Coordinates of C-alpha atoms and ligand atoms in Angstrom, one line a residue:
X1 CA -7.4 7.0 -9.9
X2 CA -6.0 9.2 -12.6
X3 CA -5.2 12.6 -12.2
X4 CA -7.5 15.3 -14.1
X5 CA -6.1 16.2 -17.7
X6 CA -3.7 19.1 -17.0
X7 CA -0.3 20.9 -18.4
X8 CA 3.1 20.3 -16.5
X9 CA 5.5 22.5 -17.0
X10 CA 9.0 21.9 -15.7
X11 CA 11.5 25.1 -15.2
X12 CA 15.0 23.9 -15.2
X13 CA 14.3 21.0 -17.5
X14 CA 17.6 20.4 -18.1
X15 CA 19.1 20.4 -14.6
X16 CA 19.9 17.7 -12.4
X17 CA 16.6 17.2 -10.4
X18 CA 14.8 17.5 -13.9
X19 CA 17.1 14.9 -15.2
X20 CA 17.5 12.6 -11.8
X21 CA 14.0 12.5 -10.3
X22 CA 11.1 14.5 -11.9
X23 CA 11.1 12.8 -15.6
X24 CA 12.2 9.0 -13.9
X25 CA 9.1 9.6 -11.8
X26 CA 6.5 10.5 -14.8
X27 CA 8.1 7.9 -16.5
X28 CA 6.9 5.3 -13.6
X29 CA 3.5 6.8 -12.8
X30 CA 3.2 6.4 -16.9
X31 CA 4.2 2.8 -16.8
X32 CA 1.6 2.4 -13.9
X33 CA -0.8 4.2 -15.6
X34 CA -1.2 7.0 -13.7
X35 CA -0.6 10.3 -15.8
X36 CA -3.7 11.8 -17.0
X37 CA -5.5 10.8 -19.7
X38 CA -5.1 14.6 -21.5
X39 CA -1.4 15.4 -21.0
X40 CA 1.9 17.6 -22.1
X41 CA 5.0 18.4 -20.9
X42 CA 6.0 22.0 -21.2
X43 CA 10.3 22.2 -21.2
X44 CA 11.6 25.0 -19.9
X45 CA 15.2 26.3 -20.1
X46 CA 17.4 29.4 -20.1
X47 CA 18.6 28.2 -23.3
X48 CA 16.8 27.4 -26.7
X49 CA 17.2 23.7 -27.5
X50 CA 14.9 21.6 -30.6
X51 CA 12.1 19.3 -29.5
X52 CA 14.6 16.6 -30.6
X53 CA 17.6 17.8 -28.9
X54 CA 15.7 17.7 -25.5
X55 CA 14.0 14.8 -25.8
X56 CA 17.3 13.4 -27.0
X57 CA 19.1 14.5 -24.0
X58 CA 16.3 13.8 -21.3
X59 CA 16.2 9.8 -22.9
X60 CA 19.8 9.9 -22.0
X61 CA 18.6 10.8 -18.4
X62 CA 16.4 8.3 -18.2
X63 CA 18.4 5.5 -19.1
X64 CA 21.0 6.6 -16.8
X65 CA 18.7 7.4 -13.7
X66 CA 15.4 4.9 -14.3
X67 CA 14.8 2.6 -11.4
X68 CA 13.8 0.1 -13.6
X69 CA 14.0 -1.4 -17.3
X70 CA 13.4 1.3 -19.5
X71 CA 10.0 0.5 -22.0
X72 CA 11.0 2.0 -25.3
X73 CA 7.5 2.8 -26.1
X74 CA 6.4 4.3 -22.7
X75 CA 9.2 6.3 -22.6
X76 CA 8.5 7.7 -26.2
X77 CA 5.4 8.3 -25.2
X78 CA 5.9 10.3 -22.6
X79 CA 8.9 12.2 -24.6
X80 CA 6.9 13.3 -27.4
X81 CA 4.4 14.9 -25.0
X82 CA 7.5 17.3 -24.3
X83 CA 7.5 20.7 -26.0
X84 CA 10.9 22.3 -25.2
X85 CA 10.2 26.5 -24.9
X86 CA 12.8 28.8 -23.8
X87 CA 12.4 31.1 -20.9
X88 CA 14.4 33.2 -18.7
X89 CA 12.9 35.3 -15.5
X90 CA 14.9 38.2 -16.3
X91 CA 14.0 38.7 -19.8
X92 CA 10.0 39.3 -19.3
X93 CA 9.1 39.5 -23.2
X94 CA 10.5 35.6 -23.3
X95 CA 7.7 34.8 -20.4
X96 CA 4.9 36.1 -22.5
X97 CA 6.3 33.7 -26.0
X98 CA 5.9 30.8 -23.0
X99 CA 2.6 32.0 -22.2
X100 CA 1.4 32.2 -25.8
X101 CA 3.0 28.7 -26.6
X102 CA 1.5 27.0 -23.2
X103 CA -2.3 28.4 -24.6
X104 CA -1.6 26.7 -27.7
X105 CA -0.4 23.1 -26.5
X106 CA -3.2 23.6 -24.2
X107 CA -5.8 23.8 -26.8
X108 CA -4.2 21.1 -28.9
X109 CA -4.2 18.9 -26.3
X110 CA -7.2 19.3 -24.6
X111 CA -6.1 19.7 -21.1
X112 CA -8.9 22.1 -19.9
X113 CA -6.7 24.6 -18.5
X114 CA -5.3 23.1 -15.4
X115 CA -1.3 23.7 -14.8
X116 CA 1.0 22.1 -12.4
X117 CA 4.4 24.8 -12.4
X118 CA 7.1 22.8 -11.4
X119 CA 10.3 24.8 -10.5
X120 CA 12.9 22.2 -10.7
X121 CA 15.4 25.1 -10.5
X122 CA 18.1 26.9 -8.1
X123 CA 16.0 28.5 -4.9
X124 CA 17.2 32.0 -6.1
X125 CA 15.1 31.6 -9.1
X126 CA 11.4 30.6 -7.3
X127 CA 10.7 34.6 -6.5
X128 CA 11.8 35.6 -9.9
X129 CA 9.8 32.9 -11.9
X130 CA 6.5 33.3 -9.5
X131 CA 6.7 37.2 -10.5
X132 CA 6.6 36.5 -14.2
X133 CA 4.0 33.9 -13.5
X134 CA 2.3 36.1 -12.1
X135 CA 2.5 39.3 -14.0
X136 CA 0.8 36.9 -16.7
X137 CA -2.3 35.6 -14.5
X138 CA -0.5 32.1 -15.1
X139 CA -1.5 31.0 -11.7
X140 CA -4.9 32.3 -11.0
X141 CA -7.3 30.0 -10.7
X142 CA -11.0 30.6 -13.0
X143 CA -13.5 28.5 -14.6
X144 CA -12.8 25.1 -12.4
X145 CA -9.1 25.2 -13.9
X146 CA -6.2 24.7 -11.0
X147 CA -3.1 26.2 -11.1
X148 CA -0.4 24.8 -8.7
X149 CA 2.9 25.5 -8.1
X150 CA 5.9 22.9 -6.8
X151 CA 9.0 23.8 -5.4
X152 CA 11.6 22.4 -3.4
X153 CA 13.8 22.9 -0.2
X154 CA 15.7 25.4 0.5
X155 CA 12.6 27.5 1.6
X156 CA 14.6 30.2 2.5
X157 CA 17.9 30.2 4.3
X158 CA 16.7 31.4 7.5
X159 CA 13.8 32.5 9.7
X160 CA 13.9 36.0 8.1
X161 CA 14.4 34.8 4.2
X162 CA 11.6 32.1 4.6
X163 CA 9.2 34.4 5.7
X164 CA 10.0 36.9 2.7
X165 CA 9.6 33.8 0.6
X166 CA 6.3 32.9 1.4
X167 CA 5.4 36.7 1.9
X168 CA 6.0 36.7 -1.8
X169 CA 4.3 33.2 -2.8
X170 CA 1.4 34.4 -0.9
X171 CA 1.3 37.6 -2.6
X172 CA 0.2 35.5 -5.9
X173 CA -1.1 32.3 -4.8
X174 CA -3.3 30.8 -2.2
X175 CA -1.5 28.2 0.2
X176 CA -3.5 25.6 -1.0
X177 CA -1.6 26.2 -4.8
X178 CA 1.8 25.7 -3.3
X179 CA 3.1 22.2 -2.9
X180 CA 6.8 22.5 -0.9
X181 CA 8.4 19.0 -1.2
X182 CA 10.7 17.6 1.5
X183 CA 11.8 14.5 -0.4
X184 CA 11.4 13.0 3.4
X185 CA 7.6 12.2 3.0
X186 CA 8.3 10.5 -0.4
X187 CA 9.3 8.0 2.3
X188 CA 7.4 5.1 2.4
X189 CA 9.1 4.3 5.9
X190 CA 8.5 7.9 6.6
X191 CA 4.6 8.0 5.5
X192 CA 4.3 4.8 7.6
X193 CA 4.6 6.8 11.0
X194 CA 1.4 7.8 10.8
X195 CA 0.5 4.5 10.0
X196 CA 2.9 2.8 13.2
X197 CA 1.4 5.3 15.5
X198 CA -2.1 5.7 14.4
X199 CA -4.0 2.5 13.2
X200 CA -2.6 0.6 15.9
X201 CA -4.0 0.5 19.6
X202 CA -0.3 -0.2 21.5
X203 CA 1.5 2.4 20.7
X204 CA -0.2 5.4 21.3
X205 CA -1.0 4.9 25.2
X206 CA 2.6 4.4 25.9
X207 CA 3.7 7.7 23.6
X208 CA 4.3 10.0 26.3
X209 CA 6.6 11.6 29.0
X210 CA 5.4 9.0 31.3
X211 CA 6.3 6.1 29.4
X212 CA 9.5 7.7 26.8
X213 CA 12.5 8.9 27.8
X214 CA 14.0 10.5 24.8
X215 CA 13.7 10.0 21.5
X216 CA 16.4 10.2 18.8
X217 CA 16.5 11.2 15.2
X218 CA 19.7 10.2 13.6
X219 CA 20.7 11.0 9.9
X220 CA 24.6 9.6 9.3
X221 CA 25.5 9.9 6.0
X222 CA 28.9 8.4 4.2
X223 CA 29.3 10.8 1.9
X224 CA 31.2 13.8 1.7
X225 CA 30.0 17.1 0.0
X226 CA 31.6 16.1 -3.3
X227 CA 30.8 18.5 -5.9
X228 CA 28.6 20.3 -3.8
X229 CA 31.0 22.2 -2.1
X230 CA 29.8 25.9 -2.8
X231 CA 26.1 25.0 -2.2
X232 CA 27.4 23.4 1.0
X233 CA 29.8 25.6 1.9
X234 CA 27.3 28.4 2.2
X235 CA 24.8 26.1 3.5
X236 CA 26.0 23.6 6.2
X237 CA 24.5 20.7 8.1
X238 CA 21.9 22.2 10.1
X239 CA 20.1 24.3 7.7
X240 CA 21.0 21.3 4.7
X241 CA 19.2 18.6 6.9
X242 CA 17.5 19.8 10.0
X243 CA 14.8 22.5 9.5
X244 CA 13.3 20.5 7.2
X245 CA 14.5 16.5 6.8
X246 CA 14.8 16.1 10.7
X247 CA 12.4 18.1 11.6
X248 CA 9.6 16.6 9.2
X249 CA 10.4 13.2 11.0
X250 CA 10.4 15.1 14.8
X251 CA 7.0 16.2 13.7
X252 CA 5.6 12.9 12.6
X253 CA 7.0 11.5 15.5
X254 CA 5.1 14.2 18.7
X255 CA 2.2 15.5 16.9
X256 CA -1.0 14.8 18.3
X257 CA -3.8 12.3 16.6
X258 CA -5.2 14.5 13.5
X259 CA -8.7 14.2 14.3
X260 CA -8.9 13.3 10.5
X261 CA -6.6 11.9 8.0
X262 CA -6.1 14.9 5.5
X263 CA -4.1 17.9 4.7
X264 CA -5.3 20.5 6.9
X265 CA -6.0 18.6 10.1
X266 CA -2.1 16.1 9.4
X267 CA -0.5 19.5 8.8
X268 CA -1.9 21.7 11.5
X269 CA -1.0 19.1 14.2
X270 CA 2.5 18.6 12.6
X271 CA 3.5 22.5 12.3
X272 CA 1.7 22.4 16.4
X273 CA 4.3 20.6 17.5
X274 CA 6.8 22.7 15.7
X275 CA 5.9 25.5 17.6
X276 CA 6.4 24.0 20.5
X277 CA 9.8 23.1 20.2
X278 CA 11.4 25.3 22.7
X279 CA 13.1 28.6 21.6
X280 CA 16.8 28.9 23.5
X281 CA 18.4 31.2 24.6
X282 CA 22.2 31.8 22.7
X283 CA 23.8 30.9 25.9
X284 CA 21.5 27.5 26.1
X285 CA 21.9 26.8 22.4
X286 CA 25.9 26.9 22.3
X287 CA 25.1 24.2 25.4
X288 CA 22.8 22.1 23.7
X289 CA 24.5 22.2 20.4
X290 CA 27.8 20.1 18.8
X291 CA 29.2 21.3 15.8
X292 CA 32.2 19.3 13.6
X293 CA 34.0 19.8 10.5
X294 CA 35.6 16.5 9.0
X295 CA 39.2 16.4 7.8
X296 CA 40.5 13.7 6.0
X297 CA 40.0 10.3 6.5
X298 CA 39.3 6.7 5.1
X299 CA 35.6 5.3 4.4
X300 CA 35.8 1.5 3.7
X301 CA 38.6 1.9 0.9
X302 CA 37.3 5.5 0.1
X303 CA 39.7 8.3 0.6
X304 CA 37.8 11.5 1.6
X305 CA 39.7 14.5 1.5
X306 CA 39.7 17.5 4.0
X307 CA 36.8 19.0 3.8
X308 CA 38.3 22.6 4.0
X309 CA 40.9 21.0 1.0
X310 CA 37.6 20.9 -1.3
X311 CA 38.1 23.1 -4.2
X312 CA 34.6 24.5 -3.7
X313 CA 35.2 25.4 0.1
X314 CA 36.9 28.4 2.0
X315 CA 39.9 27.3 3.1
X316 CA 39.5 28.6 6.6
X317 CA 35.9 27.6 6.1
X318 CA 33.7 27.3 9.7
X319 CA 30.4 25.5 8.1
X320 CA 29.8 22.4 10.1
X321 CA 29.4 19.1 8.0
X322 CA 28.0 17.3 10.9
X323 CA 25.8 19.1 13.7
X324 CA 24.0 17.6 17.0
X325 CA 21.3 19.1 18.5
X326 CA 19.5 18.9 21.9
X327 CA 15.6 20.2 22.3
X328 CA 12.9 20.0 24.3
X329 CA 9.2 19.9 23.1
X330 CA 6.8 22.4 25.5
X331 CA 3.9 20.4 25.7
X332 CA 1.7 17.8 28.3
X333 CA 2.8 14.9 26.1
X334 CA 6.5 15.5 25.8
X335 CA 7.7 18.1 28.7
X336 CA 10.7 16.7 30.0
X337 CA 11.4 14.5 27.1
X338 CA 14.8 15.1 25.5
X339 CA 14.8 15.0 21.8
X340 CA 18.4 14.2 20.5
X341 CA 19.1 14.6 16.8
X342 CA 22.3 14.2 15.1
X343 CA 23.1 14.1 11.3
X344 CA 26.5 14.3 9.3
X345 CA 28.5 13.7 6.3
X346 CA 31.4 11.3 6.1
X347 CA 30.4 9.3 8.9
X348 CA 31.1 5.3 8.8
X349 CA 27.6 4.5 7.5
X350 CA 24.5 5.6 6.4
X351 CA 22.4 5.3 9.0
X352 CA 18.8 6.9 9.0
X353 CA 16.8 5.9 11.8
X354 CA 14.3 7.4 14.9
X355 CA 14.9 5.1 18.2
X356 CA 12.3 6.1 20.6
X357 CA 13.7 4.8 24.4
X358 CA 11.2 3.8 27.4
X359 CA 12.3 4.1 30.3
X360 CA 13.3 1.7 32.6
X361 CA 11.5 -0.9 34.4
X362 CA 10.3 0.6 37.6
X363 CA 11.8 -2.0 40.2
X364 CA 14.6 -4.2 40.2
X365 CA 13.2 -8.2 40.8
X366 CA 15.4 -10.0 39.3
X367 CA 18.5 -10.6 41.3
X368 CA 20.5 -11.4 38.4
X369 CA 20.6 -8.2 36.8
X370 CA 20.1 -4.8 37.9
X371 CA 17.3 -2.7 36.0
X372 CA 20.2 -0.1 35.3
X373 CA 22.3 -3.1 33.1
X374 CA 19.3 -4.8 31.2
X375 CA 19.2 -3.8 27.6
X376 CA 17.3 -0.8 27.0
X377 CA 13.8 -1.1 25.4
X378 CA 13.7 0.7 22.3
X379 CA 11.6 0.9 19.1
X380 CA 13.6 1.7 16.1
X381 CA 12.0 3.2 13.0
X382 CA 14.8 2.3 10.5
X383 CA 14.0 5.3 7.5
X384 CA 16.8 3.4 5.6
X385 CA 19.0 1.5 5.0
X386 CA 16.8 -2.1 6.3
X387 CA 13.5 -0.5 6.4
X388 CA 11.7 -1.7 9.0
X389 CA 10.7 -1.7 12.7
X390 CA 12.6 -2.7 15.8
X391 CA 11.9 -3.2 18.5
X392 CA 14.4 -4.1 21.9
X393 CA 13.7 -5.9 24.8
X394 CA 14.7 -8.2 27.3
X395 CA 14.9 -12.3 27.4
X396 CA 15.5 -15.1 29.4
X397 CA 18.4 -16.9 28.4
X398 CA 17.4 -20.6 28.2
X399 CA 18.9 -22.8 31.3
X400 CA 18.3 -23.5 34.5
X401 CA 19.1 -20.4 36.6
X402 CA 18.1 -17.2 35.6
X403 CA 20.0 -14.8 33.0
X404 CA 18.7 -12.3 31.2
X405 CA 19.8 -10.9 27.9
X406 CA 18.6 -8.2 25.5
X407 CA 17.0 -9.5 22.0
X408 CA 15.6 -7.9 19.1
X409 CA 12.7 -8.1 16.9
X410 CA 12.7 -7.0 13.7
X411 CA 9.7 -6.3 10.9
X412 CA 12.0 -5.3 7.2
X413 CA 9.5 -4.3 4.5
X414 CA 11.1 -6.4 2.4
X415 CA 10.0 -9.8 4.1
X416 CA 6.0 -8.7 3.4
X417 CA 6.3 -6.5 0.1
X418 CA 7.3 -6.3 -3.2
X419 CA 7.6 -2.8 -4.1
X420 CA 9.1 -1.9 -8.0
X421 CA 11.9 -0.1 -7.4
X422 CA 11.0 4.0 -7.0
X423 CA 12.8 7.3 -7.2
X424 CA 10.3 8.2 -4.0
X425 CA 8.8 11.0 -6.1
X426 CA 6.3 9.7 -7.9
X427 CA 3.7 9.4 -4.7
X428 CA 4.8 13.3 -4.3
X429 CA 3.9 14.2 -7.7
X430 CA 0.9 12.4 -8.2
X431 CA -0.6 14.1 -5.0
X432 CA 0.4 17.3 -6.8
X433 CA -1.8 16.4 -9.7
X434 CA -4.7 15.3 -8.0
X435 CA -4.1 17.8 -5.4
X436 CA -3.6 16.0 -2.3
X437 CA -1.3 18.7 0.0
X438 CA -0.9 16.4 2.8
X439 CA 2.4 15.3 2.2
X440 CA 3.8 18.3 1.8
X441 CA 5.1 22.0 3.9
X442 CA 2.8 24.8 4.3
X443 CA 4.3 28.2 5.2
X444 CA 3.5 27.8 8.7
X445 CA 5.7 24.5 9.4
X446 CA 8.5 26.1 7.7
X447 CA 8.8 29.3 9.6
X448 CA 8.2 27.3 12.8
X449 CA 10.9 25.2 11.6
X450 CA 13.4 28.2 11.4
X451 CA 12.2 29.7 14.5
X452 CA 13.5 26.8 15.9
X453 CA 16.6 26.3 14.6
X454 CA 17.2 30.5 14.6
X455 CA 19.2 30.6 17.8
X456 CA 21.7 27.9 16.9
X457 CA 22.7 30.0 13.8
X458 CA 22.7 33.3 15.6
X459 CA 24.9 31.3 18.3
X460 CA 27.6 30.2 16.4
X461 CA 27.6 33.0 14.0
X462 CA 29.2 34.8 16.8
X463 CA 31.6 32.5 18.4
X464 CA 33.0 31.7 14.5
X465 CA 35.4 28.7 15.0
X466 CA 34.9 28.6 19.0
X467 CA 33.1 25.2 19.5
X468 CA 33.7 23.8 16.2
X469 CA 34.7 20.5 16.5
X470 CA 37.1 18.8 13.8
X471 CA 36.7 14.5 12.7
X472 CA 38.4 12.4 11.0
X473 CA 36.2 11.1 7.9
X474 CA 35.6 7.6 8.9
X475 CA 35.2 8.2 12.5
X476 CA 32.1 8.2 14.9
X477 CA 32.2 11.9 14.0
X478 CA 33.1 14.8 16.9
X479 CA 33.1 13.7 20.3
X480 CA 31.1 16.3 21.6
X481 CA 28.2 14.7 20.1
X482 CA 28.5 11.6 22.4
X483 CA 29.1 13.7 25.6
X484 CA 25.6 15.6 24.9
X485 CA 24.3 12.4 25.6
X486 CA 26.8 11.6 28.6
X487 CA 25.8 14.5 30.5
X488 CA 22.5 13.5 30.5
X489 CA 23.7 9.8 31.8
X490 CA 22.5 8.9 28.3
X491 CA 24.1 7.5 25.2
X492 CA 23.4 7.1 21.4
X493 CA 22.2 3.7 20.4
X494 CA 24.8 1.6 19.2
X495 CA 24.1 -0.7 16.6
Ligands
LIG1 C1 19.3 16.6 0.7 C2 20.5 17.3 1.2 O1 18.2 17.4 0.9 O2 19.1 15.3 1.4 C3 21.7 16.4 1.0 O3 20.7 18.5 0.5 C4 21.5 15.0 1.7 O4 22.9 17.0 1.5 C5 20.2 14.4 1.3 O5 22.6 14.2 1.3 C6 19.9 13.2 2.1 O6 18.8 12.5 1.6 P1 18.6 11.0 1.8 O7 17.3 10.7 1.2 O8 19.8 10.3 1.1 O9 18.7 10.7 3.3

């Protein structure tokens, strides 16, 4: 199905996420045919650059970022639908020239009025752009036309600034208008939890406190901050990765069955479950909480500096680069069920994966081996690398007397499909332009989201460096995160 004809205008054309993702995806949903029949590109930069000179510079980026062979002629064809217009939020007389252009290339190109504002910008500039946008009844929706806006994490920085953001959005737009990506759901191992849990019959009897014992969400990354140290350094693990990332896979993971499968009734049942994460105390949060800091170390044959040695970082810094987290879930379905989720930078491997554990067999028949020292039963939802599904269990070992070992069985994507490689965009995008929401944050899930993750920050804003745990780039990361588990008489899964 192709989207309705529309414009799509990109702010911060010639920025990274611009160059890296946005035009790599249009240029795969042209080459499978799905752009809209009536179609332009709108450009827009703080800076005044030709026609040429952008579509120059944004061919560069996609030869540099494509996931696949580059198509000379459906990438011109997509380039010449760019018209580059210069624009700056601050400078309101330049907003009304980008009004009068967009009404012109609208009329040229026949595309009926409907607009897709993508802010491909720094978060600092959504307010300032959505003002202007709005001043100029840009985003009001008349005569059948839509007007949608896209913009992408960081929704605030904390309970209190993601509420003023979406105070603001929702002072100009309608929620349905406002598509807030968490690359997450561009996932197709992430989408496919709704699949796993839902269109199958054997899962979803078992997916409760009586059957699971915890569940954990890991997201180790090898990386170090790079040249994202001021972004990070201001930022840190837990508000980088876990109100939004981790916390889009948690919800997957405990909501209850939508009682249908589209936006309002997926989204409602997600952002439930959010609220139900348990609010702790400060005391219980500096207990249920591990925060590390790496130093330098050795990944493979990469030498990662300090992180505090970054020329982008205090050098008495205190943001965490790694972060654990303990919660519970108030509800029937999960009360008593630990969820453990852990996610760092500079770790030995990348590793994103949710293991749900069951608990134990109830009784302990077989002589051989007590119930406490068979393997444990998990299913593994492996986001990436090895997409696929795992799932842990326990085997006879062929011969005559009884032994008993644990085994594995494994389902990788890429044993049944073929999929052309994808920046993981393009399904997010082409939901914007036919105006499928499901797939992406409404203003509820993100302030549930902080509320949850509010005392943590509050905590350790407090006790500064007290707690902070340092690692060794390379290593398992700070040992605090593996006696969270202990205390609990549980443990991470090892690979
Ligand atoms: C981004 C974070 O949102 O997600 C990065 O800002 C992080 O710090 C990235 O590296 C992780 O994404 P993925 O898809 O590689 O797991």
């Amino acid at each position: 199905q192709k989207p309705q004809s529309c414009a799509f205008v990109i702010f911060g054309v010639t920025g990274d996420l611009a160059n890296r993702l946005v035009i790599p995806s249009l240029y795969n949903l042209a080459a499978a045919e799905l752009l809209p029949g009536r179609f332009c590109i709108i450009g827009v930069a703080r800076r005044a650059m030709t026609n040429e000179a952008l579509r120059e510079s944004l061919m560069r980026g996609l030869h540099q970022f494509a996931t696949r062979r580059v198509d000379h002629k459906i990438a011109h064809r997509l380039l010449e639908c760019i018209t580059s217009v210069e624009a700056d939020p601050d400078d309101g007389p330049s907003y009304d020239r980008l009004n009068e252009q967009l009404q012109e290339l609208e009329a040229a190109r026949g595309t009926g009025g409907n607009r897709l504002f993508y802010l491909a910008t720094p978060p600092d500039a959504f307010a300032p752009i959505v003002r202007q946008l709005g001043r100029l009844g840009l985003l009001k929706e008349d005569h059948g036309a839509w007007r949608r806006l896209v913009i992408e994490k960081p929704f605030g920085t904390d309970l209190a600034s993601a509420r003023a953001l979406n105070a603001e959005l929702l002072s100009i737009l309608n929620e349905h208008q406002i598509y807030r990506i968490d690359h997450y759901l561009g996932k197709e191992t992430v989408q496919n939890i709704l699949v796993l849990r839902f269109a199958n019959g054997m899962f979803e009897p078992i997916w409760n406190r009586h059957h699971i014992d915890h569940v954990q969400i890991v997201v180790d990354e090898r990386l170090g901050v790079g040249h994202r140290g001021s972004f990070y350094d201001a930022t840190g693990a837990l508000r980088d990765m876990v109100p939004n990332h981790l916390f889009q896979l948690l919800s997957l993971i405990a909501m209850e069955p939508p009682t249908h499968f589209d936006a309002h009734n997926v989204r409602s049942e997600k952002d439930e479950v959010l609220t139900a994460i348990q609010t702790q105390s400060e005391e219980e949060a500096l207990k249920n909480s591990v925060r590390g800091q790496y130093t330098a170390g050795k990944i493979g044959d990469t030498e990662i500096s300090d992180y505090r040695k970054n020329p982008d970082v205090r050098p008495d810094s205190v943001t965490e680069t790694f972060v654990a987290l303990k919660l519970s879930i108030d509800n029937w379905r999960w009360a008593g069920v630990p969820f453990y989720l852990r996610t760092g930078k500079a770790l030995p491997m990348k590793r994103t994966e949710v293991a749900i554990k069951f608990r134990e067999a109830p009784f302990a028949m077989f002589r051989c081996t007590p119930v406490e020292q068979l393997a444990e039963n998990y299913l593994v939802i492996c986001i990436e690398p090895n997409e696929g599904i795992t799932l842990q269990f326990n085997t006879k070992v062929p011969g005559p007397v009884i032994r008993i070992d644990g085994v594995q069985m494994k389902f990788l994507y890429k044993d049944y499909f073929e999929a052309e490689p994808a920046t993981g965009y393009e399904t997010l995008i082409y939901d914007c332009m036919i105006g499928d929401n499901l797939l992406f944050q409404r203003a509820d899930g993100v302030e549930a989201a902080w509320r949850a993750v509010q005392p943590f920050l509050d905590a350790w804003r407090k006790v500064g460096t007290k707690g902070l745990e340092f690692y060794p780039a390379g290593s398992e990361g700070p040992p605090g995160a593996f006696e969270l588990l202990r205390r609990d008489g549980r443990s991470w899964r090892k690979l």
